[in-house]
XYZ file of C-alpha atoms in Angstrom:
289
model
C -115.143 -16.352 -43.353
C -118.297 -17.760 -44.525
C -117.357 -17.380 -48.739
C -114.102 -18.932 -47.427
C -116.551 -21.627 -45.598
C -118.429 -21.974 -48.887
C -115.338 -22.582 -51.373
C -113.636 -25.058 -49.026
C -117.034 -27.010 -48.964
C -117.838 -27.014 -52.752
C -113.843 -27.754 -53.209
C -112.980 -31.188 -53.903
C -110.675 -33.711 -51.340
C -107.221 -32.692 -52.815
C -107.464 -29.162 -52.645
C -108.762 -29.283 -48.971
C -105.423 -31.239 -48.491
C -103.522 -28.534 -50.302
C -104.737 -26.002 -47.849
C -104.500 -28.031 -44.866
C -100.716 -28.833 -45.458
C -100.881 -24.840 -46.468
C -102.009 -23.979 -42.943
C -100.559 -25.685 -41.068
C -96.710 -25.622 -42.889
C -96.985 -21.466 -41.790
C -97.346 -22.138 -38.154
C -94.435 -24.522 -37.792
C -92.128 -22.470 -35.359
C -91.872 -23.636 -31.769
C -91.860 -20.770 -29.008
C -89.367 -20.453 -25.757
C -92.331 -20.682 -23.144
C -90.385 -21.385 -20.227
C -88.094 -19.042 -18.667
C -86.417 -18.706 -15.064
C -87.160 -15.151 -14.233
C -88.824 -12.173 -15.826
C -86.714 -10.422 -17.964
C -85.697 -13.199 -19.383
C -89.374 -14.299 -20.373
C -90.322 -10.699 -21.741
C -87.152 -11.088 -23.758
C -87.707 -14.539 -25.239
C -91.919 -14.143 -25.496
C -91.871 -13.197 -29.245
C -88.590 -15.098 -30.150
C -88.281 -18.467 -31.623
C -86.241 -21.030 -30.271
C -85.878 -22.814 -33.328
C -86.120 -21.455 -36.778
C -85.955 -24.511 -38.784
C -86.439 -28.464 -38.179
C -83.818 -31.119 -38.835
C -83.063 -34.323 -38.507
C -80.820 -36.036 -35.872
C -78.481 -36.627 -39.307
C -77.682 -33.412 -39.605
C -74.157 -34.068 -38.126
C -72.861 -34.817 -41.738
C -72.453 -31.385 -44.241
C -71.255 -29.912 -47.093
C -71.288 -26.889 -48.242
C -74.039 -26.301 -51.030
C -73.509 -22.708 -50.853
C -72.683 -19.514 -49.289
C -75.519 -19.675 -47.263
C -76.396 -23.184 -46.212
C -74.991 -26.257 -44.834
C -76.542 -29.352 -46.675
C -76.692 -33.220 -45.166
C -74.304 -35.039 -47.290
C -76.245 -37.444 -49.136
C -74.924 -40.187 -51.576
C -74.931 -39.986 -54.690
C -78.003 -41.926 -56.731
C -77.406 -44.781 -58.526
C -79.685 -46.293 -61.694
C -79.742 -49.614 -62.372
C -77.565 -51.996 -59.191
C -76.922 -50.268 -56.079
C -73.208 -49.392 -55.503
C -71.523 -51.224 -52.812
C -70.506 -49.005 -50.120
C -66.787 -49.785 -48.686
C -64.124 -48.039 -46.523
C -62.620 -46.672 -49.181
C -65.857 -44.963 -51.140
C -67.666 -43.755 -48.020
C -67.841 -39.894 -48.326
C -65.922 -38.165 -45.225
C -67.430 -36.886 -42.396
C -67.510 -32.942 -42.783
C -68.210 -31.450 -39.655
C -69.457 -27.565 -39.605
C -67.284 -25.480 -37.139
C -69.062 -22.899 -34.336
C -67.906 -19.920 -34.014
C -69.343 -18.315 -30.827
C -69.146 -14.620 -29.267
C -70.266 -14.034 -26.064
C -71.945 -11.116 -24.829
C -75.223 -8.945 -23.333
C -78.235 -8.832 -25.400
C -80.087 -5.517 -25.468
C -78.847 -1.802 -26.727
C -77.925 -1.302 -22.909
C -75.083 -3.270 -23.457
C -73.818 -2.456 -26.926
C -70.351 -1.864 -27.961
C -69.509 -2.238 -24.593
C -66.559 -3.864 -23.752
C -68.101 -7.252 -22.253
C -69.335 -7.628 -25.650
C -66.437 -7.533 -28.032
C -67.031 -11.463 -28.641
C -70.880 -10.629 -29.824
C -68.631 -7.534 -32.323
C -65.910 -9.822 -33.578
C -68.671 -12.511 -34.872
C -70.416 -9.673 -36.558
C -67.686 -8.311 -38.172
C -66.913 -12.391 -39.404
C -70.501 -12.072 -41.002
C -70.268 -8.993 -42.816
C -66.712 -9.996 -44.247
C -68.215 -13.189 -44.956
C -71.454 -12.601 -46.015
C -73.589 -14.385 -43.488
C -76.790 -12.920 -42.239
C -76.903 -12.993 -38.818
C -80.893 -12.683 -39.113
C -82.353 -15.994 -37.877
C -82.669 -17.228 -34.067
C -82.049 -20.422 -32.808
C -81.229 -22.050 -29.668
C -81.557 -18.835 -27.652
C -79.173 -17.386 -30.263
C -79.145 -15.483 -32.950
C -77.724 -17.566 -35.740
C -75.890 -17.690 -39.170
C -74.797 -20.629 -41.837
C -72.322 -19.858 -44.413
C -68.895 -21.021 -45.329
C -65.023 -20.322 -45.603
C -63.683 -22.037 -48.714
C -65.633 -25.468 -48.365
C -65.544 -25.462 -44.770
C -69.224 -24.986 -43.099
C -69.273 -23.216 -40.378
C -72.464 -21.678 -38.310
C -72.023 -18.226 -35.903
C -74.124 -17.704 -32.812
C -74.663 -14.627 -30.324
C -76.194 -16.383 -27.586
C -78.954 -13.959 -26.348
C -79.112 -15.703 -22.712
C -77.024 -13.276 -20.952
C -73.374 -13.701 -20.262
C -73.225 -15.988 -17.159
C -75.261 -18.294 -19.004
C -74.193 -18.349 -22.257
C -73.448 -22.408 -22.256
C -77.421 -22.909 -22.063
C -77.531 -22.216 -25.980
C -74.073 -23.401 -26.734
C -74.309 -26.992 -25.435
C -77.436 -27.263 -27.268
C -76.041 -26.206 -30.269
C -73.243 -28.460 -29.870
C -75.554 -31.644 -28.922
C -78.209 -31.046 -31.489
C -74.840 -30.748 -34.547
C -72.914 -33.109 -32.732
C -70.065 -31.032 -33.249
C -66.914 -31.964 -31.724
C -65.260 -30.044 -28.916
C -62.479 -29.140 -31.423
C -64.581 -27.145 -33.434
C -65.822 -24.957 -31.292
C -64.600 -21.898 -31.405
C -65.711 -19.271 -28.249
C -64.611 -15.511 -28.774
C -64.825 -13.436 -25.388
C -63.124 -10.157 -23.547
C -59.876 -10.813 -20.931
C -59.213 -8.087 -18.721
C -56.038 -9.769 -18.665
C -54.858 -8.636 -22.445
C -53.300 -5.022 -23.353
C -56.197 -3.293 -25.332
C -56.952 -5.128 -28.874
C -54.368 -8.105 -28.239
C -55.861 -11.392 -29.830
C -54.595 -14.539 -28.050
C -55.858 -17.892 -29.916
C -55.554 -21.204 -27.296
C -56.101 -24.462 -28.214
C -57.633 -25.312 -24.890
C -57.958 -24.100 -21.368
C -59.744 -23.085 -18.209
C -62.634 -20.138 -17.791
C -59.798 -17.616 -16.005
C -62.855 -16.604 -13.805
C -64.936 -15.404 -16.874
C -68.392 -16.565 -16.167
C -69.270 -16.777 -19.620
C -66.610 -19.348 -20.222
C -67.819 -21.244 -16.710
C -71.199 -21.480 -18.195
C -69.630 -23.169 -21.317
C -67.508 -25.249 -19.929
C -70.232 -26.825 -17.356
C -72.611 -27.199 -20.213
C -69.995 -29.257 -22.423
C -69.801 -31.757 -19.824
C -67.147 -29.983 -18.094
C -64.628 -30.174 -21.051
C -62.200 -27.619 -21.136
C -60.588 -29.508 -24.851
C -61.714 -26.441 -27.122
C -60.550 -23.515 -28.829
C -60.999 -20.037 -27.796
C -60.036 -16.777 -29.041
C -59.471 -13.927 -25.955
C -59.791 -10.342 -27.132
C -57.786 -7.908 -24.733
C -59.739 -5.017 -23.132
C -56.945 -3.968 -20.853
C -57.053 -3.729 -16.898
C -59.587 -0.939 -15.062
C -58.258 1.863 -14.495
C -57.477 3.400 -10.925
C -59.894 1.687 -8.427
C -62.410 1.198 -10.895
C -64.292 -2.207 -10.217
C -63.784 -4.975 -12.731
C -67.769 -5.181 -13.498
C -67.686 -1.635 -13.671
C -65.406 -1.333 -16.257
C -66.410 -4.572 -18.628
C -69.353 -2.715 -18.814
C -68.079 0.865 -19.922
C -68.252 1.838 -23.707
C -65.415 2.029 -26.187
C -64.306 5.590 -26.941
C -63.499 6.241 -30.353
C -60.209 6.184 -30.547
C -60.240 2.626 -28.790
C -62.882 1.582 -31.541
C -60.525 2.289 -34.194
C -57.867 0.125 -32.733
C -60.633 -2.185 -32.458
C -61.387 -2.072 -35.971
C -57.866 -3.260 -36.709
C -58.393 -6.162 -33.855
C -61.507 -7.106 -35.491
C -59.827 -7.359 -39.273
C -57.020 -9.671 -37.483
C -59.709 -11.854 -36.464
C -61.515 -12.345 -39.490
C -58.338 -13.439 -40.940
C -57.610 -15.623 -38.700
C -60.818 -17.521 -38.612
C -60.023 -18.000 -42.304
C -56.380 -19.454 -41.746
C -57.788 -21.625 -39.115
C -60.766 -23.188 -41.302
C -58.814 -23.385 -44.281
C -54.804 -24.393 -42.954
C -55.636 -25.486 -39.312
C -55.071 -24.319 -35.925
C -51.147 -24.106 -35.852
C -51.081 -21.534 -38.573
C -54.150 -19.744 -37.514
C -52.288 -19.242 -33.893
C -48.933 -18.418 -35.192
C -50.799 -15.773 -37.268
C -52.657 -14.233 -34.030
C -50.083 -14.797 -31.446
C -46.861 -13.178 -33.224
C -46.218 -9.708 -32.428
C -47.548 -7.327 -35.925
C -46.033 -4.405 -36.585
C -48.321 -1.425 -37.024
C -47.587 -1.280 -41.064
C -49.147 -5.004 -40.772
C -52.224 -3.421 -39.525
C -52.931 -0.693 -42.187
């Protein structure tokens, strides 16, 4: 410390100013420091909330790459500023959010509450999004389909209140209700059905009751249900969302999973109609192979 001491004193102004914006650029991440009960705050302790800082702009994108969603910008001009009218303005570009719900922690793993958290990773491995950052009490992914953006998020806040890190991902992007996209179980389904809605109620899922109170009570967005079939015998509902897959149910689910990822695509690249004729038509098994 004190040769370190010694060379910032005999250093001149501008490399002091080097090292200051040095230091203090590498401790720019904000910490979750308040949380409701304990688990949750031994959870979050060592977990950013936000990875990265933006801009209240950042509801305007394009995609720059696989990997990132850019602020669309416009494009310099040398010599007299162009005149901007209706018909040169470039057009709002939205990302979509594609959200799984789920349980955080190995405990709950491939369990079959958590198909929604399985059916976004298997979008980022087709896709090639890392899944590796965490922000808004989720973990979090950029990428894009074509040259649509779109962002993925597990939120890590437990099920029931999964709409704490959705409706802040929704405010902060300003993303509109159509674009959000929440993947979740329904006991309701035969095993591996996919049923894509334009809109609807929480069907006493209280993952989807979370969401919908934290988007201001609208019910206006899509959602993709992933059938886990009804418990068997007298086997309690919370019992059985929280039972593992065997294996031959996680090969059907593989299938499920592959249907999913293709329909994301249709839906980002040819629109909702298409995307839910794909997922709600009966497939014949052939389809599947």
């Amino acid at each position: 410390m004190n040769i370190l001491t010694g060379i910032l004193s005999s250093s001149p102004p501008s490399t002091l100013l080097h090292f200051n914006r040095f230091f203090i650029s590498s401790f720019s991440s904000s910490y979750e420091t308040q949380i409701q009960s304990s688990w949750r705050r031994r959870f979050w302790r060592s977990i950013s909330m936000y990875s990265s800082s933006s801009s209240s702009s950042s509801s305007l994108y394009t995609c720059a790459s696989s990997s990132r969603i850019d602020p669309i910008v416009s494009p310099s001009v040398v010599g007299e500023p162009e005149t901007i009218t209706e018909n040169n303005k470039p057009p709002k570009q939205y990302p979509w959010l594609i959200v799984g719900l789920g349980n955080p922690g190995k405990l709950y793993n491939r369990t079959r509450h958590n198909v929604g958290f399985e059916m976004v990773d298997a979008i980022a491995e087709a896709e090639g999004i890392s899944m590796s950052s965490v922000s808004f009490k989720a973990f979090f992914g950029k990428g894009c389909i074509g040259n649509t953006p779109l962002m993925l998020a597990k939120p890590q806040t437990f099920m029931n209140v999964s709409g704490e890190s959705v409706g802040a991902i929704v405010s902060f992007y300003k993303i509109p209700p159509k674009q959000v996209l929440v993947i979740y179980d329904d006991l309701d389904l035969p095993f591996g059905k996919l049923r894509l809605l334009p809109k609807g109620g929480h069907g006493g899922h209280n993952g989807m009751k979370s969401v919908i109170n934290h988007l201001k009570g609208s019910r206006d967005f899509p959602r993709l249900r992933i059938g886990i079939g009804r418990p068997p015998g007298k086997m309690e509902a919370a019992t059985y969302v929280l039972r593992r897959f065997n294996k031959q149910e996680s090969e059907e689910l593989d299938f499920t999973f592959q249907n999913g990822v293709e329909a994301l695509r249709i839906l980002l690249l040819q629109g909702f109609d298409k995307s839910a004729t794909f997922v709600n038509s009966p497939k014949p098994l052939k389809h599947l192979q």
